[in-house]
Amino acid sequence: MSLTSDPNWWRQAVVYQIYPRSFADANGDGLGDLAGVTSRADYLADLGIDAVWLSPFYPSELADGGYDVADYRNVDPRLGTLADFDEMTSALHERGIRVIVDIVPNHTSRHHEWFRAALAAGPGSPERERYIFRDGRGPNGSEPPTDWRAMFGGSQWERVEDGQWYLHTFAPEQPDLNWANPEVREDFLRTLRFWADRGVDGYRVDVAHSLTKDLSEPLPSWEELEAMPWDGTHPIWDRDEVQEVYAEWRKVFNEYDPPRVAVAEAWVESERVPRYANEGSLGQAFNFDLLRANFDAGAFRRIIDHNLTLATRSGSSSTWVLSNHDVIRHATRYGLPDAVSDDRGGYIVNPGAEWVKSRGSEPQLDRERGLRRARAASLLLLALPGCAYLYEGEELGLHEVCEIDADERQDPTFFRSEGVDYGRDGCRVPLPWKSEGVSLGFGEAPAHLPQPEWFADFSVEREEAEEDSTLTLYRRALSARRAWQGAEELRWIETGCDDVLAFARPGGWVSVTNFSAVDVPVSELGEEVARALGRAHLASREMRPDVVAAETTVWCAPGEDS
Ligand code: GLC
């Protein structure tokens, strides 16, 4: 299958996120690599996805899993070479799969040549102007310029040898760039073209809502900063003028045929998401609302309606996400009591934190239930109009790994919070491809994050052989979804039952989800749903003619009357 030239290919695409260090290890060093992705191209094609998004694979000291980039136009030697990248891209393109790369524009690594030059050149130099350096307060400037806190804990300022301080929104190894500097803007345009010229189809833009900042004096205190509204004037987040940057990027995207696409990771007020998603800007933005919601019919319906309205407003398609490399896997979230999984605050949401901190020893997790609900939610998500983003391993129904010792952890959030925030390693454990072997088929060496024994039960090898496995479900769903082409619309069908959501898509497919813990008789769901269920095609759990089983989604094929 080759790529189509359709400029709208992305609107209803299924995009599969690969966390390269944890996907497949071809050279046997315990770290996943690009050749590993190439070696699994057939697996990705069989899954039926339209695109992969690769988390960063660039040279990095891995202070933040690769989101600390030392060279934006190269490949980390541990993960391969540019030639490996080209080979991977060709292998995927030959199979009709597009390639999306991660662009990290808010900060570089402290090992980026610009930051090294900034340190060498000293205060007041043009080299320092690419970053955000300030003098400190107090005697000899020994106190940071402000009391601001970094996202990963600790101060947001780090002092350098000559006494100045630099700003880092995340870890100290990730100095923030100065987006008021035209040189910074130019260089990113070069990076975008570099990858587009190599055949990349699109970009995922990391913390797209930061970049431009207003650090004019007097700087507010942390308390003041925290109280400021995110209305386009906040000194750090979601400033209106960040859109000027993306308008320039848009011109570069449109130099290509089909135009390159982008998706913003923008944790902003939902009313402001369309600013990033409109076609003059990045063109699409993540909607993280389902990822933050409980498994609850009312919440799902509100979120779906709201986001379809926002998508209409921006002219983009909506995006749907349940898991990614920053949050607890949804099979686990849904197995925890609701109160735990409903943390709506914060930038990186890790519902279930308390449970992971207790290393999963508390009896509150019901794994089976979590997986049952995850399968139902995933099937519902795949029925929605718009673009679905899947995270590697969710197609296996993988759970979060909490049994990682402190000395094996890698995430800076764990270290910088002295273990208070347990971090994101539990969703980044390398995939189990086989049920046996030193790293369960991931590679020839022990995996860089330890795989627990129970991972073998979720291996690709095992699930490929099982009719009712999660992998089989995803494959069938992605294949059936291809028939769901048509307008990006849905029509709710009233079921008369608060816990059961049903909707029809143009073309006549119907999706029915029972969110409750009890089976619901078909006869109670109204005539239209009952008729549709008579044409049940695929279900997240066993299909029964008389009931929609508890915590289950059923897809119904179009009938004569649809
Ligand atoms: C984004 C990434 C996250 C990273 C952070 C800093 O939120 O998804 O993994 O730590 O940006 O780059």
GROMACS .gro file of N, CA and C and ligand atoms in nm, residues 17 19 53 55-56 64-68 102 104 106-107 151-152 170-171 174 204-207 209 265 267 288 324-326 347-348 411-413 424 428, ligand 1:
model
  123
   17GLN      N    1   0.169   0.630   1.868
   17GLN     CA    2   0.288   0.691   1.927
   17GLN      C    3   0.392   0.586   1.962
   19TYR      N    4   0.749   0.534   2.148
   19TYR     CA    5   0.850   0.590   2.237
   19TYR      C    6   0.977   0.512   2.202
   53TRP      N    7   0.386   0.848   1.529
   53TRP     CA    8   0.452   0.967   1.585
   53TRP      C    9   0.564   0.912   1.672
   55SER      N   10   0.837   0.981   1.948
   55SER     CA   11   0.892   1.071   2.050
   55SER      C   12   1.040   1.093   2.015
   56PRO      N   13   1.107   1.193   2.077
   56PRO     CA   14   1.241   1.230   2.031
   56PRO      C   15   1.341   1.115   2.024
   64ASP      N   16   1.562   1.395   3.030
   64ASP     CA   17   1.415   1.389   3.030
   64ASP      C   18   1.369   1.301   2.913
   65GLY      N   19   1.417   1.179   2.914
   65GLY     CA   20   1.375   1.080   2.815
   65GLY      C   21   1.389   1.127   2.671
   66GLY      N   22   1.483   1.216   2.642
   66GLY     CA   23   1.504   1.261   2.504
   66GLY      C   24   1.440   1.396   2.475
   67TYR      N   25   1.356   1.446   2.568
   67TYR     CA   26   1.298   1.579   2.550
   67TYR      C   27   1.398   1.688   2.590
   68ASP      N   28   1.524   1.650   2.594
   68ASP     CA   29   1.635   1.743   2.614
   68ASP      C   30   1.725   1.720   2.493
  102ASP      N   31   0.876   1.451   1.663
  102ASP     CA   32   0.851   1.539   1.777
  102ASP      C   33   0.945   1.659   1.768
  104VAL      N   34   1.082   1.987   1.973
  104VAL     CA   35   1.087   2.035   2.112
  104VAL      C   36   1.142   2.178   2.114
  106ASN      N   37   1.064   2.457   2.311
  106ASN     CA   38   1.069   2.545   2.429
  106ASN      C   39   1.209   2.552   2.490
  107HIS      N   40   1.280   2.438   2.480
  107HIS     CA   41   1.410   2.429   2.547
  107HIS      C   42   1.502   2.337   2.468
  151MET      N   43   0.861   2.288   3.648
  151MET     CA   44   0.759   2.183   3.632
  151MET      C   45   0.802   2.052   3.697
  152PHE      N   46   0.931   2.024   3.693
  152PHE     CA   47   0.978   1.897   3.750
  152PHE      C   48   1.031   1.914   3.892
  170PHE      N   49   1.142   2.330   3.278
  170PHE     CA   50   1.142   2.189   3.319
  170PHE      C   51   1.268   2.160   3.402
  171ALA      N   52   1.350   2.063   3.361
  171ALA     CA   53   1.468   2.029   3.442
  171ALA      C   54   1.582   2.129   3.412
  174GLN      N   55   1.745   2.140   3.084
  174GLN     CA   56   1.665   2.185   2.970
  174GLN      C   57   1.648   2.338   2.971
  204ARG      N   58   0.482   1.668   1.587
  204ARG     CA   59   0.409   1.686   1.713
  204ARG      C   60   0.489   1.793   1.787
  205VAL      N   61   0.424   1.899   1.831
  205VAL     CA   62   0.497   2.012   1.886
  205VAL      C   63   0.487   2.011   2.039
  206ASP      N   64   0.601   1.990   2.100
  206ASP     CA   65   0.612   1.976   2.245
  206ASP      C   66   0.584   2.108   2.316
  207VAL      N   67   0.508   2.101   2.426
  207VAL     CA   68   0.467   2.221   2.501
  207VAL      C   69   0.452   2.345   2.412
  209HIS      N   70   0.248   2.562   2.395
  209HIS     CA   71   0.188   2.682   2.454
  209HIS      C   72   0.289   2.760   2.539
  265GLU      N   73   0.089   2.006   2.136
  265GLU     CA   74   0.067   1.965   2.274
  265GLU      C   75   0.048   2.094   2.353
  267TRP      N   76  -0.149   2.244   2.670
  267TRP     CA   77  -0.235   2.225   2.787
  267TRP      C   78  -0.292   2.361   2.824
  288PHE      N   79  -0.698   1.658   2.556
  288PHE     CA   80  -0.664   1.562   2.661
  288PHE      C   81  -0.780   1.536   2.756
  324ASN      N   82  -0.059   0.829   2.687
  324ASN     CA   83   0.064   0.868   2.619
  324ASN      C   84   0.180   0.846   2.716
  325HIS      N   85   0.298   0.893   2.678
  325HIS     CA   86   0.419   0.863   2.757
  325HIS      C   87   0.428   0.946   2.885
  326ASP      N   88   0.329   1.031   2.911
  326ASP     CA   89   0.334   1.116   3.030
  326ASP      C   90   0.235   1.076   3.139
  347TYR      N   91  -0.035   2.016   3.507
  347TYR     CA   92  -0.002   2.019   3.365
  347TYR      C   93   0.015   1.877   3.313
  348ILE      N   94   0.096   1.798   3.378
  348ILE     CA   95   0.103   1.658   3.340
  348ILE      C   96   0.021   1.581   3.442
  411ASP      N   97   1.302   0.894   3.524
  411ASP     CA   98   1.230   1.020   3.504
  411ASP      C   99   1.277   1.127   3.603
  412PRO      N  100   1.313   1.246   3.552
  412PRO     CA  101   1.359   1.353   3.642
  412PRO      C  102   1.255   1.395   3.746
  413THR      N  103   1.128   1.375   3.715
  413THR     CA  104   1.027   1.417   3.813
  413THR      C  105   1.043   1.337   3.942
  424ARG      N  106   0.717   0.905   3.541
  424ARG     CA  107   0.642   0.849   3.429
  424ARG      C  108   0.707   0.724   3.371
  428ARG      N  109   0.659   0.357   3.037
  428ARG     CA  110   0.764   0.361   2.934
  428ARG      C  111   0.848   0.234   2.933
  563GLC     C1  112   0.610   1.741   2.711
  563GLC     C2  113   0.647   1.597   2.694
  563GLC     C3  114   0.708   1.550   2.822
  563GLC     C4  115   0.831   1.633   2.851
  563GLC     C5  116   0.796   1.781   2.855
  563GLC     C6  117   0.920   1.866   2.852
  563GLC     O1  118   0.506   1.757   2.800
  563GLC     O2  119   0.535   1.522   2.656
  563GLC     O3  120   0.742   1.414   2.816
  563GLC     O4  121   0.885   1.595   2.974
  563GLC     O5  122   0.720   1.819   2.744
  563GLC     O6  123   0.979   1.863   2.724
   0.00000   0.00000   0.00000
